[in-house]
Tab-separated table of C-alpha atoms in Angstrom:
chain	number	residue	atom	x	y	z
A	1	MET	CA	105.467	75.701	97.571
A	2	ALA	CA	104.515	78.568	99.885
A	3	THR	CA	101.745	80.566	98.759
A	4	LEU	CA	102.411	84.273	98.223
A	5	TYR	CA	100.108	87.030	98.395
A	6	TYR	CA	100.014	90.064	96.270
A	7	ASP	CA	98.137	93.470	95.906
A	8	ALA	CA	94.653	91.857	94.719
A	9	ASP	CA	94.595	89.369	98.289
A	10	ALA	CA	94.645	92.497	100.911
A	11	ASP	CA	92.292	95.076	100.955
A	12	LEU	CA	93.359	98.403	102.243
A	13	SER	CA	89.783	99.453	103.567
A	14	LEU	CA	90.196	98.036	106.287
A	15	LEU	CA	92.861	100.626	107.726
A	16	ASN	CA	90.233	103.419	106.886
A	17	GLY	CA	89.448	105.436	109.769
A	18	ARG	CA	92.328	103.903	111.655
A	19	THR	CA	95.385	106.187	113.198
A	20	VAL	CA	98.811	104.220	113.007
A	21	ALA	CA	101.377	105.083	115.934
A	22	ILE	CA	105.108	104.241	114.674
A	23	ILE	CA	107.268	103.876	117.556
A	24	GLY	CA	110.724	104.548	116.533
A	25	TYR	CA	111.994	106.663	113.395
A	26	GLY	CA	115.125	104.940	112.632
A	27	SER	CA	115.627	102.870	109.495
A	28	GLN	CA	112.354	100.585	109.192
A	29	GLY	CA	110.187	103.469	111.331
A	30	HIS	CA	110.879	106.297	108.749
A	31	ALA	CA	110.237	104.036	105.840
A	32	HIS	CA	106.989	102.315	107.420
A	33	ALA	CA	105.566	105.929	108.282
A	34	LEU	CA	106.181	107.325	105.090
A	35	ASN	CA	104.770	104.713	103.068
A	36	LEU	CA	101.413	104.401	105.340
A	37	LYS	CA	101.200	108.122	104.908
A	38	ASP	CA	101.497	108.179	101.311
A	39	SER	CA	98.767	105.227	101.413
A	40	GLY	CA	96.597	107.716	102.698
A	41	ILE	CA	96.853	106.372	106.255
A	42	ASP	CA	96.609	108.465	109.161
A	43	VAL	CA	100.105	108.109	111.006
A	44	VAL	CA	101.871	109.676	113.994
A	45	VAL	CA	105.186	108.857	115.481
A	46	GLY	CA	105.863	107.961	118.978
A	47	LEU	CA	109.322	109.304	120.534
A	48	TYR	CA	111.226	109.430	123.681
A	49	GLU	CA	111.853	113.319	124.603
A	50	GLY	CA	114.728	114.835	123.232
A	51	SER	CA	115.049	111.873	120.219
A	52	ARG	CA	117.268	113.329	117.707
A	53	SER	CA	114.951	111.981	115.218
A	54	ALA	CA	112.034	113.976	116.093
A	55	GLU	CA	113.229	117.042	113.555
A	56	LYS	CA	113.126	114.817	111.043
A	57	ALA	CA	109.917	113.416	111.335
A	58	ARG	CA	108.336	116.663	111.668
A	59	ALA	CA	110.216	117.769	108.362
A	60	ASP	CA	109.130	114.655	106.921
A	61	GLY	CA	105.374	116.296	107.567
A	62	LEU	CA	104.724	113.631	110.433
A	63	GLU	CA	103.121	114.616	113.692
A	64	VAL	CA	105.371	113.744	116.530
A	65	LEU	CA	104.174	112.817	120.183
A	66	SER	CA	105.343	111.113	123.422
A	67	VAL	CA	105.281	107.276	123.093
A	68	ALA	CA	102.527	107.224	125.672
A	69	GLU	CA	100.442	110.051	124.064
A	70	ALA	CA	100.740	108.117	120.425
A	71	ALA	CA	100.001	104.604	122.095
A	72	GLU	CA	96.806	106.304	123.433
A	73	ARG	CA	95.752	108.162	120.670
A	74	ALA	CA	96.384	104.813	117.968
A	75	ASP	CA	94.106	102.435	117.070
A	76	TRP	CA	97.321	100.169	115.745
A	77	ILE	CA	100.576	100.516	117.415
A	78	MET	CA	103.826	99.260	115.777
A	79	ILE	CA	106.964	98.758	117.521
A	80	LEU	CA	110.162	99.552	115.646
A	81	LEU	CA	112.675	100.031	118.100
A	82	PRO	CA	115.717	97.490	118.825
A	83	ASP	CA	114.792	94.485	120.519
A	84	GLU	CA	116.776	95.124	123.541
A	85	ALA	CA	114.649	98.449	124.111
A	86	GLN	CA	111.230	96.757	123.662
A	87	GLN	CA	110.250	95.736	126.459
A	88	ALA	CA	110.951	98.768	128.838
A	89	VAL	CA	109.517	101.026	126.514
A	90	TYR	CA	106.271	98.673	126.399
A	91	SER	CA	105.649	98.028	129.693
A	92	ALA	CA	106.033	102.046	130.881
A	93	GLU	CA	104.530	103.533	128.039
A	94	ILE	CA	102.421	101.306	125.681
A	95	ALA	CA	100.990	98.535	127.744
A	96	PRO	CA	98.590	101.216	130.024
A	97	HIS	CA	97.092	102.392	126.767
A	98	LEU	CA	96.108	99.079	125.130
A	99	LYS	CA	92.409	98.835	125.152
A	100	PRO	CA	90.059	96.061	123.244
A	101	GLY	CA	90.374	96.412	119.576
A	102	LYS	CA	93.501	97.826	119.267
A	103	VAL	CA	96.319	96.379	117.302
A	104	LEU	CA	99.770	95.816	118.785
A	105	SER	CA	102.408	94.934	115.690
A	106	PHE	CA	105.992	93.999	115.424
A	107	ALA	CA	108.594	93.742	112.667
A	108	HIS	CA	110.179	90.870	114.378
A	109	GLY	CA	109.033	88.075	116.679
A	110	PHE	CA	111.965	88.506	119.269
A	111	ASN	CA	110.033	89.775	121.982
A	112	ILE	CA	106.605	87.656	121.433
A	113	ARG	CA	108.164	84.783	120.947
A	114	PHE	CA	110.568	84.439	124.255
A	115	GLY	CA	108.169	86.092	126.361
A	116	LEU	CA	109.747	89.726	127.182
A	117	ILE	CA	106.370	91.027	125.823
A	118	GLN	CA	102.846	89.719	126.859
A	119	PRO	CA	100.123	91.265	125.536
A	120	PRO	CA	96.665	91.467	127.123
A	121	ALA	CA	94.059	88.976	125.031
A	122	ASP	CA	91.694	91.315	124.107
A	123	VAL	CA	94.063	93.098	121.304
A	124	ASP	CA	95.313	91.794	118.207
A	125	VAL	CA	99.072	91.088	118.093
A	126	VAL	CA	100.442	90.767	114.319
A	127	MET	CA	103.734	90.978	112.724
A	128	ILE	CA	104.742	92.431	109.262
A	129	ALA	CA	108.419	92.232	108.558
A	130	PRO	CA	109.735	93.626	105.378
A	131	LYS	CA	112.950	91.470	104.063
A	132	GLY	CA	115.176	94.586	103.732
A	133	PRO	CA	116.494	97.592	105.153
A	134	GLY	CA	114.128	100.687	105.959
A	135	HIS	CA	115.818	102.874	102.853
A	136	THR	CA	115.154	100.135	100.535
A	137	VAL	CA	111.356	99.758	101.774
A	138	ARG	CA	110.806	103.402	101.259
A	139	TRP	CA	112.851	103.684	97.948
A	140	GLU	CA	111.275	100.855	96.233
A	141	TYR	CA	107.609	102.326	97.380
A	142	GLN	CA	108.535	105.410	95.595
A	143	ASN	CA	109.373	103.935	92.553
A	144	ALA	CA	105.889	102.061	92.693
A	145	GLN	CA	107.346	98.843	93.350
A	146	GLY	CA	108.064	97.027	97.002
A	147	VAL	CA	109.896	94.838	99.040
A	148	PRO	CA	108.723	91.406	100.287
A	149	CYS	CA	107.221	90.978	103.680
A	150	LEU	CA	106.572	88.139	105.911
A	151	PHE	CA	103.636	88.740	107.887
A	152	ALA	CA	102.108	86.504	111.015
A	153	VAL	CA	99.426	86.515	113.572
A	154	GLU	CA	99.814	85.681	117.125
A	155	GLN	CA	96.531	86.878	118.748
A	156	ASN	CA	93.657	87.279	116.668
A	157	ALA	CA	91.300	89.048	119.371
A	158	SER	CA	88.981	90.707	116.648
A	159	GLY	CA	88.775	87.907	114.271
A	160	GLN	CA	90.174	90.177	111.531
A	161	ALA	CA	93.976	90.048	112.592
A	162	ARG	CA	95.140	88.197	109.336
A	163	GLU	CA	93.239	90.566	107.077
A	164	LEU	CA	94.540	93.683	108.908
A	165	ALA	CA	98.119	92.455	108.773
A	166	MET	CA	98.050	91.912	105.153
A	167	ALA	CA	96.464	95.327	104.557
A	168	TYR	CA	99.381	97.164	106.456
A	169	ALA	CA	101.768	94.872	104.391
A	170	LYS	CA	100.112	96.534	101.481
A	171	ALA	CA	99.985	99.830	102.592
A	172	ILE	CA	103.750	99.814	103.005
A	173	GLY	CA	104.358	98.202	99.455
A	174	GLY	CA	104.940	94.687	100.510
A	175	THR	CA	102.100	92.882	98.540
A	176	ARG	CA	103.492	94.863	95.343
A	177	ALA	CA	106.517	92.139	95.622
A	178	GLY	CA	104.549	89.268	97.551
A	179	ILE	CA	104.081	88.349	101.059
A	180	LEU	CA	104.760	85.086	102.944
A	181	GLU	CA	102.521	83.991	105.833
A	182	THR	CA	104.738	82.745	108.863
A	183	ASN	CA	104.535	82.813	112.291
A	184	PHE	CA	106.386	84.516	115.527
A	185	LYS	CA	108.348	81.423	116.411
A	186	GLU	CA	109.418	80.622	113.160
A	187	GLU	CA	110.495	84.150	112.240
A	188	ALA	CA	112.292	84.943	115.332
A	189	GLU	CA	114.124	81.304	115.188
A	190	THR	CA	114.868	81.558	111.253
A	191	ASP	CA	115.927	84.838	111.645
A	192	LEU	CA	118.245	84.746	114.551
A	193	PHE	CA	119.921	81.576	112.885
A	194	GLY	CA	120.180	82.807	109.390
A	195	GLU	CA	122.169	86.144	111.198
A	196	GLN	CA	124.415	83.852	113.665
A	197	ALA	CA	125.345	81.003	111.267
A	198	VAL	CA	125.161	82.626	107.705
A	199	LEU	CA	124.704	86.142	107.344
A	200	CYS	CA	126.751	88.180	109.912
A	201	GLY	CA	128.274	85.526	112.476
A	202	GLY	CA	129.559	82.707	109.939
A	203	LEU	CA	130.270	85.120	106.812
A	204	SER	CA	132.402	87.890	109.187
A	205	ALA	CA	134.363	84.565	110.686
A	206	LEU	CA	134.816	83.129	107.297
A	207	VAL	CA	135.838	86.587	105.919
A	208	LYS	CA	138.545	87.039	108.539
A	209	ALA	CA	139.680	83.399	108.496
A	210	GLY	CA	140.361	83.771	105.150
A	211	PHE	CA	141.957	86.942	105.008
A	212	GLU	CA	144.311	85.733	107.798
A	213	THR	CA	145.390	82.771	105.815
A	214	LEU	CA	146.616	84.562	102.940
A	215	VAL	CA	148.416	87.055	105.139
A	216	GLU	CA	150.092	84.337	107.277
A	217	ALA	CA	151.306	82.908	104.089
A	218	GLY	CA	153.104	86.230	102.701
A	219	TYR	CA	150.508	87.374	100.274
A	220	GLN	CA	149.716	90.986	100.296
A	221	PRO	CA	146.938	92.338	102.508
A	222	GLU	CA	145.529	94.401	100.247
A	223	LEU	CA	145.231	91.008	97.742
A	224	ALA	CA	143.943	89.152	100.603
A	225	TYR	CA	141.276	92.243	101.327
A	226	PHE	CA	140.164	91.963	97.827
A	227	GLU	CA	139.607	88.153	97.492
A	228	CYS	CA	138.284	87.301	100.886
A	229	LEU	CA	135.883	90.350	101.479
A	230	HIS	CA	135.412	92.632	98.578
A	231	GLU	CA	134.424	90.585	96.156
A	232	VAL	CA	131.669	88.756	98.291
A	233	LYS	CA	129.289	91.299	97.146
A	234	LEU	CA	129.606	90.075	93.509
A	235	ILE	CA	129.289	86.601	94.196
A	236	VAL	CA	126.110	87.385	96.703
A	237	ASP	CA	124.618	89.708	93.983
A	238	LEU	CA	124.525	86.702	91.696
A	239	MET	CA	123.108	84.452	94.233
A	240	VAL	CA	120.398	86.691	94.974
A	241	LYS	CA	119.767	87.648	91.352
A	242	GLY	CA	119.217	84.092	90.234
A	243	GLY	CA	120.224	80.782	93.103
A	244	LEU	CA	123.704	79.062	93.174
A	245	THR	CA	122.940	77.675	89.439
A	246	ALA	CA	123.273	81.342	88.079
A	247	MET	CA	126.251	82.437	90.143
A	248	ARG	CA	128.288	79.320	88.812
A	249	GLU	CA	127.007	79.977	85.743
A	250	SER	CA	128.726	83.527	85.730
A	251	ILE	CA	131.898	82.493	87.392
A	252	SER	CA	134.843	81.066	85.560
A	253	ASN	CA	134.971	76.994	85.287
A	254	THR	CA	138.112	77.378	87.832
A	255	ALA	CA	136.178	78.905	90.011
A	256	GLU	CA	133.386	76.721	89.704
A	257	TYR	CA	135.104	73.288	89.913
A	258	GLY	CA	137.191	74.778	93.419
A	259	ASP	CA	133.390	75.552	94.595
A	260	TYR	CA	132.553	71.874	94.709
A	261	VAL	CA	136.158	70.474	95.604
A	262	SER	CA	136.629	72.798	98.508
A	263	GLY	CA	133.631	74.025	99.804
A	264	PRO	CA	132.913	71.070	101.635
A	265	ARG	CA	136.262	70.945	103.263
A	266	VAL	CA	135.554	74.539	105.054
A	267	ILE	CA	131.969	73.816	105.759
A	268	THR	CA	132.521	70.345	107.337
A	269	ALA	CA	129.885	67.841	109.033
A	270	ASP	CA	131.604	69.250	112.242
A	271	THR	CA	130.376	72.919	111.179
A	272	LYS	CA	126.895	71.809	110.422
A	273	ALA	CA	126.713	70.137	113.737
A	274	GLU	CA	127.628	73.361	115.543
A	275	MET	CA	124.859	75.062	113.481
A	276	LYS	CA	122.451	72.817	114.622
A	277	ARG	CA	123.915	73.143	118.346
A	278	ILE	CA	123.195	77.112	117.779
A	279	LEU	CA	120.174	76.242	116.438
A	280	SER	CA	119.198	74.427	119.988
A	281	ASP	CA	120.393	77.695	121.770
A	282	ILE	CA	117.861	79.911	119.879
A	283	GLN	CA	115.209	77.282	120.287
A	284	ASP	CA	115.510	76.907	123.949
A	285	GLY	CA	115.940	80.498	124.587
A	286	THR	CA	119.435	80.214	125.723
A	287	PHE	CA	120.338	82.777	123.332
A	288	ALA	CA	117.830	85.184	124.357
A	289	ARG	CA	118.581	85.091	127.981
A	290	ASN	CA	122.365	85.386	127.274
A	291	PHE	CA	121.489	88.438	124.717
A	292	VAL	CA	119.329	90.061	127.699
A	293	ALA	CA	121.487	89.746	130.361
A	294	GLU	CA	124.205	91.285	128.105
A	295	CYS	CA	121.974	94.114	127.725
A	296	GLU	CA	121.127	94.756	130.968
A	297	ALA	CA	124.851	94.931	131.864
A	298	GLY	CA	125.370	97.775	129.583
A	299	LYS	CA	126.965	95.242	126.589
A	300	PRO	CA	130.574	94.975	128.177
A	301	ARG	CA	131.173	91.922	125.977
A	302	MET	CA	129.799	93.731	122.951
A	303	GLY	CA	131.828	96.532	123.527
A	304	GLU	CA	135.112	94.523	123.377
A	305	TRP	CA	134.402	92.354	120.268
A	306	ARG	CA	133.348	95.508	118.461
A	307	GLN	CA	136.936	97.016	119.432
A	308	GLN	CA	139.016	93.853	118.621
A	309	ASP	CA	137.205	93.399	115.324
A	310	ALA	CA	137.639	97.403	114.672
A	311	GLU	CA	141.353	96.277	115.086
A	312	HIS	CA	141.748	93.460	113.248
A	313	PRO	CA	144.040	93.930	110.034
A	314	VAL	CA	140.928	93.278	107.313
A	315	GLU	CA	139.765	96.567	108.866
A	316	GLN	CA	142.550	98.622	108.809
A	317	VAL	CA	143.443	97.337	105.150
A	318	GLY	CA	140.052	97.895	104.076
A	319	GLU	CA	139.654	101.296	105.366
A	320	GLY	CA	142.471	102.425	102.841
A	321	LEU	CA	141.179	100.630	100.128
A	322	ARG	CA	138.113	101.940	100.114
A	323	SER	CA	139.425	105.392	100.763
A	324	MET	CA	140.583	104.712	96.787
A	325	PHE	CA	137.142	103.815	95.322
A	326	SER	CA	135.837	106.735	93.278
A	327	TRP	CA	132.103	105.148	93.447
A	328	LEU	CA	132.055	104.639	97.537
A	329	ARG	CA	133.764	108.225	97.572
A	330	ALA	CA	130.325	109.611	95.802
A	331	ALA	CA	128.191	107.841	97.782
């Protein structure tokens, strides 16, 4: 069983006297910056000229600088930009200001794992990755709780990199829930696989295929939406709360029996073999190379795919139904 670390295992005082630069102020950026600030850490935010996030960060009581100014001033630099933006920003505005003793950190291992960013050997390189969206990281912290985090060390120039990563995790509330040690390779590869094979790619394809099957068989699209998309959240919430066993204890006997007899007909040995090929593409860098090339070309195929799925009947039907849900309108 893996070891989880909690508040008592991390020393927040290791961050005393250090200035942390949060590069980016999106979902994770705002949560990290504000949680650090509330933990008594000196924080600045680095943004590009004209960023729409600058006004929000200032309104939140944070000092906003250019990325280069923030990187120069800070002892600790946390890059919280989209994966595809990190290499260029790092090369132009962060790398020139890295000095011995500084800490460079990430919330995802992609750029380090696939060699897009290659830091100098005299800085610590660590990862602190909350396993939840930024608004949850912030909300849980404000409620004296936390979101579990992964942490990892890629370079330990100072001899204290592991302890420093754990201190940062404590400062954003992670050790309240528990933090798990990993490495950049493991985190990047498992994260990409989970997104592609299960959470996003697998689930999206399964939802569309189920919806299409019912509609093509003559059933009302609205019923197909409820059965193949809407109720996914209900099942996932049960799984998150208590695993597969608790989920099956909460559903009907009919649904449980259908789970056992029909699940393996949908997810077959061929499906698992394809999952292994997906994992291989991630491990050998094929996916990373293809993603980088797509981004460098201006994301033409992603644009086409977005448009195709936006026009899919499950989206059209769902938009109409969701407009009738009072709890969504209130949100």
